[in-house]
mmCIF file of C-alpha atoms in Angstrom:
data_model
loop_
_atom_site.group_PDB
_atom_site.id
_atom_site.type_symbol
_atom_site.label_atom_id
_atom_site.label_comp_id
_atom_site.label_asym_id
_atom_site.label_seq_id
_atom_site.Cartn_x
_atom_site.Cartn_y
_atom_site.Cartn_z
ATOM 1 C CA MET A 1 -0.302 0.024 0.056
ATOM 2 C CA ASP A 2 1.178 3.810 -0.744
ATOM 3 C CA ARG A 3 0.862 6.344 1.584
ATOM 4 C CA ASP A 4 0.944 9.691 0.646
ATOM 5 C CA PRO A 5 1.589 12.350 2.615
ATOM 6 C CA VAL A 6 -1.483 14.890 3.894
ATOM 7 C CA GLU A 7 -1.770 17.381 6.400
ATOM 8 C CA ILE A 8 -5.107 17.425 8.492
ATOM 9 C CA THR A 9 -6.088 20.932 8.930
ATOM 10 C CA THR A 10 -9.100 20.817 10.837
ATOM 11 C CA LEU A 11 -10.781 18.366 12.955
ATOM 12 C CA ILE A 12 -14.115 19.050 14.182
ATOM 13 C CA VAL A 13 -16.676 17.464 16.752
ATOM 14 C CA SER A 14 -19.917 18.912 17.125
ATOM 15 C CA PRO A 15 -22.347 17.694 19.769
ATOM 16 C CA VAL A 16 -25.037 19.791 18.347
ATOM 17 C CA HIS A 17 -26.274 20.469 14.962
ATOM 18 C CA ALA A 18 -25.856 24.203 14.225
ATOM 19 C CA TYR A 19 -27.005 24.167 10.787
ATOM 20 C CA GLN A 20 -30.715 23.628 11.579
ATOM 21 C CA GLY A 21 -33.830 25.405 10.673
ATOM 22 C CA ARG A 22 -33.883 28.193 8.033
ATOM 23 C CA PRO A 23 -30.614 29.696 6.599
ATOM 24 C CA ALA A 24 -31.913 33.352 7.011
ATOM 25 C CA ASP A 25 -32.504 32.377 10.354
ATOM 26 C CA GLY A 26 -28.479 32.139 10.510
ATOM 27 C CA PRO A 27 -26.731 29.272 12.328
ATOM 28 C CA ARG A 28 -27.702 27.960 16.079
ATOM 29 C CA ALA A 29 -24.677 28.502 18.057
ATOM 30 C CA ASP A 30 -22.402 25.986 19.634
ATOM 31 C CA PRO A 31 -22.262 25.349 23.188
ATOM 32 C CA GLU A 32 -18.323 24.609 22.656
ATOM 33 C CA PRO A 33 -15.528 25.232 20.621
ATOM 34 C CA VAL A 34 -16.242 22.563 17.653
ATOM 35 C CA THR A 35 -12.526 22.498 16.462
ATOM 36 C CA ARG A 36 -10.177 20.001 18.049
ATOM 37 C CA SER A 37 -6.255 19.884 18.096
ATOM 38 C CA SER A 38 -7.082 15.682 18.034
ATOM 39 C CA VAL A 39 -10.040 13.287 17.937
ATOM 40 C CA LEU A 40 -10.649 9.968 19.158
ATOM 41 C CA VAL A 41 -11.869 7.585 16.965
ATOM 42 C CA ARG A 42 -14.383 4.121 17.789
ATOM 43 C CA ALA A 43 -14.560 1.722 15.365
ATOM 44 C CA GLY A 44 -18.336 1.692 13.893
ATOM 45 C CA ASP A 45 -19.347 4.816 16.136
ATOM 46 C CA GLY A 46 -17.660 7.753 14.857
ATOM 47 C CA LEU A 47 -15.982 10.496 16.694
ATOM 48 C CA VAL A 48 -16.450 10.268 20.367
ATOM 49 C CA GLY A 49 -18.015 13.678 21.412
ATOM 50 C CA ASP A 50 -19.588 14.392 17.771
ATOM 51 C CA ARG A 51 -23.589 14.161 17.704
ATOM 52 C CA TYR A 52 -23.228 11.402 15.125
ATOM 53 C CA CYS A 53 -21.277 9.145 16.870
ATOM 54 C CA GLY A 54 -23.009 6.114 17.844
ATOM 55 C CA HIS A 55 -25.890 6.558 16.245
ATOM 56 C CA PRO A 56 -27.597 3.578 13.865
ATOM 57 C CA ALA A 57 -29.044 5.792 11.594
ATOM 58 C CA HIS A 58 -26.027 7.418 10.615
ATOM 59 C CA ARG A 59 -24.007 3.941 10.422
ATOM 60 C CA HIS A 60 -22.337 4.900 7.359
ATOM 61 C CA ALA A 61 -22.374 8.346 7.650
ATOM 62 C CA ALA A 62 -21.001 9.295 11.369
ATOM 63 C CA VAL A 63 -17.124 10.809 9.867
ATOM 64 C CA THR A 64 -17.337 13.297 7.054
ATOM 65 C CA VAL A 65 -14.187 13.856 5.370
ATOM 66 C CA PHE A 66 -13.355 16.679 2.857
ATOM 67 C CA ALA A 67 -10.719 18.128 1.098
ATOM 68 C CA ALA A 68 -9.215 21.834 1.936
ATOM 69 C CA GLU A 69 -8.580 22.650 -1.929
ATOM 70 C CA SER A 70 -12.330 22.223 -1.696
ATOM 71 C CA LEU A 71 -12.870 25.371 -0.436
ATOM 72 C CA ASP A 72 -10.107 27.120 -2.153
ATOM 73 C CA THR A 73 -11.456 26.399 -5.543
ATOM 74 C CA VAL A 74 -14.896 28.065 -4.214
ATOM 75 C CA ARG A 75 -13.181 30.821 -3.160
ATOM 76 C CA ASP A 76 -11.166 30.965 -6.289
ATOM 77 C CA GLU A 77 -14.620 31.098 -8.061
ATOM 78 C CA LEU A 78 -16.785 33.369 -5.940
ATOM 79 C CA GLY A 79 -14.409 35.605 -4.532
ATOM 80 C CA PRO A 80 -13.458 36.462 -1.206
ATOM 81 C CA GLY A 81 -15.839 35.623 1.364
ATOM 82 C CA PRO A 82 -16.841 36.357 5.004
ATOM 83 C CA ALA A 83 -15.579 32.635 6.412
ATOM 84 C CA PHE A 84 -13.816 30.697 4.029
ATOM 85 C CA ALA A 85 -12.446 28.797 7.172
ATOM 86 C CA PRO A 86 -12.523 25.048 6.778
ATOM 87 C CA ALA A 87 -14.269 24.458 10.065
ATOM 88 C CA THR A 88 -17.026 26.509 8.280
ATOM 89 C CA ALA A 89 -18.172 23.618 5.996
ATOM 90 C CA ARG A 90 -18.616 21.711 9.175
ATOM 91 C CA ARG A 91 -17.123 18.389 8.058
ATOM 92 C CA ASN A 92 -15.015 15.977 10.918
ATOM 93 C CA ILE A 93 -12.027 15.711 8.978
ATOM 94 C CA VAL A 94 -10.263 18.334 6.801
ATOM 95 C CA LEU A 95 -7.406 17.352 4.650
ATOM 96 C CA ARG A 96 -5.256 19.088 2.718
ATOM 97 C CA GLY A 97 -3.269 17.579 -0.410
ATOM 98 C CA ALA A 98 -5.637 14.319 -1.238
ATOM 99 C CA ASP A 99 -8.445 13.633 -3.989
ATOM 100 C CA VAL A 100 -11.090 13.074 -1.094
ATOM 101 C CA ASP A 101 -13.907 13.005 -3.348
ATOM 102 C CA ALA A 102 -12.153 10.330 -5.653
ATOM 103 C CA LEU A 103 -12.641 8.252 -2.247
ATOM 104 C CA ALA A 104 -16.786 7.930 -2.352
ATOM 105 C CA ALA A 105 -18.938 5.507 -3.795
ATOM 106 C CA PRO A 106 -18.911 6.092 -7.422
ATOM 107 C CA GLY A 107 -23.176 5.465 -7.677
ATOM 108 C CA ARG A 108 -26.351 5.084 -5.145
ATOM 109 C CA GLY A 109 -25.905 1.684 -3.016
ATOM 110 C CA GLY A 110 -22.068 1.227 -3.450
ATOM 111 C CA THR A 111 -19.114 1.391 -1.158
ATOM 112 C CA GLY A 112 -16.160 3.854 -1.619
ATOM 113 C CA ALA A 113 -12.787 3.202 -0.595
ATOM 114 C CA VAL A 114 -10.935 1.782 2.331
ATOM 115 C CA PHE A 115 -8.481 3.920 3.474
ATOM 116 C CA THR A 116 -6.103 4.979 6.537
ATOM 117 C CA LEU A 117 -5.213 7.927 8.147
ATOM 118 C CA ASP A 118 -2.147 8.081 10.202
ATOM 119 C CA SER A 119 -1.149 11.536 12.189
ATOM 120 C CA GLY A 120 1.458 9.537 14.112
ATOM 121 C CA ASP A 121 -0.517 7.262 16.480
ATOM 122 C CA GLY A 122 -0.988 4.766 14.065
ATOM 123 C CA PRO A 123 -2.887 4.428 10.977
ATOM 124 C CA VAL A 124 -7.065 4.701 11.584
ATOM 125 C CA ARG A 125 -9.316 2.783 8.820
ATOM 126 C CA PHE A 126 -12.292 4.156 7.207
ATOM 127 C CA GLN A 127 -14.825 2.957 5.073
ATOM 128 C CA ALA A 128 -16.056 5.474 2.806
ATOM 129 C CA TYR A 129 -19.379 5.343 1.320
ATOM 130 C CA ARG A 130 -21.991 8.297 -0.509
ATOM 131 C CA ALA A 131 -20.207 11.865 -1.002
ATOM 132 C CA ALA A 132 -21.641 13.723 1.479
ATOM 133 C CA HIS A 133 -23.370 16.999 -0.467
ATOM 134 C CA PRO A 134 -23.204 20.279 0.396
ATOM 135 C CA CYS A 135 -26.362 21.966 1.809
ATOM 136 C CA GLY A 136 -28.230 25.396 1.041
ATOM 137 C CA TRP A 137 -26.269 26.630 4.361
ATOM 138 C CA MET A 138 -23.026 27.036 2.633
ATOM 139 C CA ASP A 139 -24.745 30.325 0.295
ATOM 140 C CA VAL A 140 -25.457 32.002 3.826
ATOM 141 C CA VAL A 141 -22.217 30.878 6.316
ATOM 142 C CA LEU A 142 -19.472 30.518 3.063
ATOM 143 C CA ALA A 143 -20.794 33.077 -0.058
ATOM 144 C CA PRO A 144 -23.595 33.163 -2.108
ATOM 145 C CA GLY A 145 -23.187 30.883 -4.724
ATOM 146 C CA ALA A 146 -21.138 28.340 -2.439
ATOM 147 C CA PHE A 147 -24.037 25.770 -2.424
ATOM 148 C CA ARG A 148 -23.679 25.215 -6.300
ATOM 149 C CA ALA A 149 -20.231 25.342 -6.316
ATOM 150 C CA LEU A 150 -19.642 22.705 -3.902
ATOM 151 C CA ARG A 151 -21.652 20.172 -5.366
ATOM 152 C CA GLY A 152 -19.262 17.096 -5.979
ATOM 153 C CA ARG A 153 -16.961 18.607 -3.766
ATOM 154 C CA GLY A 154 -18.747 18.185 -0.628
ATOM 155 C CA GLY A 155 -16.240 15.520 0.958
ATOM 156 C CA VAL A 156 -17.092 11.715 1.527
ATOM 157 C CA ARG A 157 -19.273 9.948 4.240
ATOM 158 C CA CYS A 158 -17.548 7.302 6.279
ATOM 159 C CA THR A 159 -17.505 4.652 8.910
ATOM 160 C CA PRO A 160 -14.432 3.999 11.619
ATOM 161 C CA LEU A 161 -13.247 0.581 11.525
ATOM 162 C CA ASP A 162 -10.571 0.937 13.943
ATOM 163 C CA ASP A 163 -10.413 2.850 17.555
ATOM 164 C CA GLY A 164 -7.397 5.119 17.097
ATOM 165 C CA VAL A 165 -6.365 8.775 17.656
ATOM 166 C CA LEU A 166 -5.987 12.038 14.827
ATOM 167 C CA ARG A 167 -4.490 14.824 15.492
ATOM 168 C CA LEU A 168 -3.665 18.376 13.356
ATOM 169 C CA GLY A 169 -0.645 18.312 11.708
ATOM 170 C CA PRO A 170 1.405 16.043 8.919
ATOM 171 C CA ALA A 171 0.060 12.435 7.994
ATOM 172 C CA GLU A 172 -0.535 9.551 5.684
ATOM 173 C CA LEU A 173 -3.130 8.934 3.823
ATOM 174 C CA GLY A 174 -2.957 4.935 2.249
ATOM 175 C CA ILE A 175 -5.648 3.749 0.156
ATOM 176 C CA LEU A 176 -6.332 -0.210 0.782
ATOM 177 C CA MET A 177 -9.157 -0.432 -1.500
ATOM 178 C CA PRO A 178 -9.899 2.112 -3.904
ATOM 179 C CA ALA A 179 -13.654 3.179 -4.747
ATOM 180 C CA ALA A 180 -15.657 0.530 -6.796
ATOM 181 C CA GLY A 181 -15.080 1.808 -10.436
ATOM 182 C CA ALA A 182 -12.582 4.243 -9.731
ATOM 183 C CA ARG A 183 -9.688 4.432 -11.900
ATOM 184 C CA ALA A 184 -6.051 3.192 -10.657
ATOM 185 C CA GLY A 185 -3.693 5.432 -9.469
#
């Protein structure tokens, strides 16, 4: 298995859903800071403390992984916006240096790639499933037009296969099994 260097730029654990209700009303306040310097990953459950951790309805979507480059592209397309910080996209793990969207299943009902992330505490395996589509809130919290600009670049929904720890900073991404129908490397 080849491992590619990446950077974990943002880690988010959110106990509540901040983008709930009507976007015109603005986001709900977080009861505590959501960004973390490290996260505890639980196999089959998600990130400890996150609202989706251990919820059966989110079994295949407990963790979202996103490419920082997606926000760079949207900012370049739309011009400077008020908040192009990776945390604003509300994805759990933001990576720089990887084609995250290629990890998703290419169609409905399929499975995506099995991959590892290792930020120094040992590799943590993830099973990717479907793409994480953006929502209308992106037009409010990023910039008008961001919802449409992020289509196809919203990241991937995953299930962790191992317990482990992920930390901000340099990391390695390894592909154990590519997404079905994905082009080999």
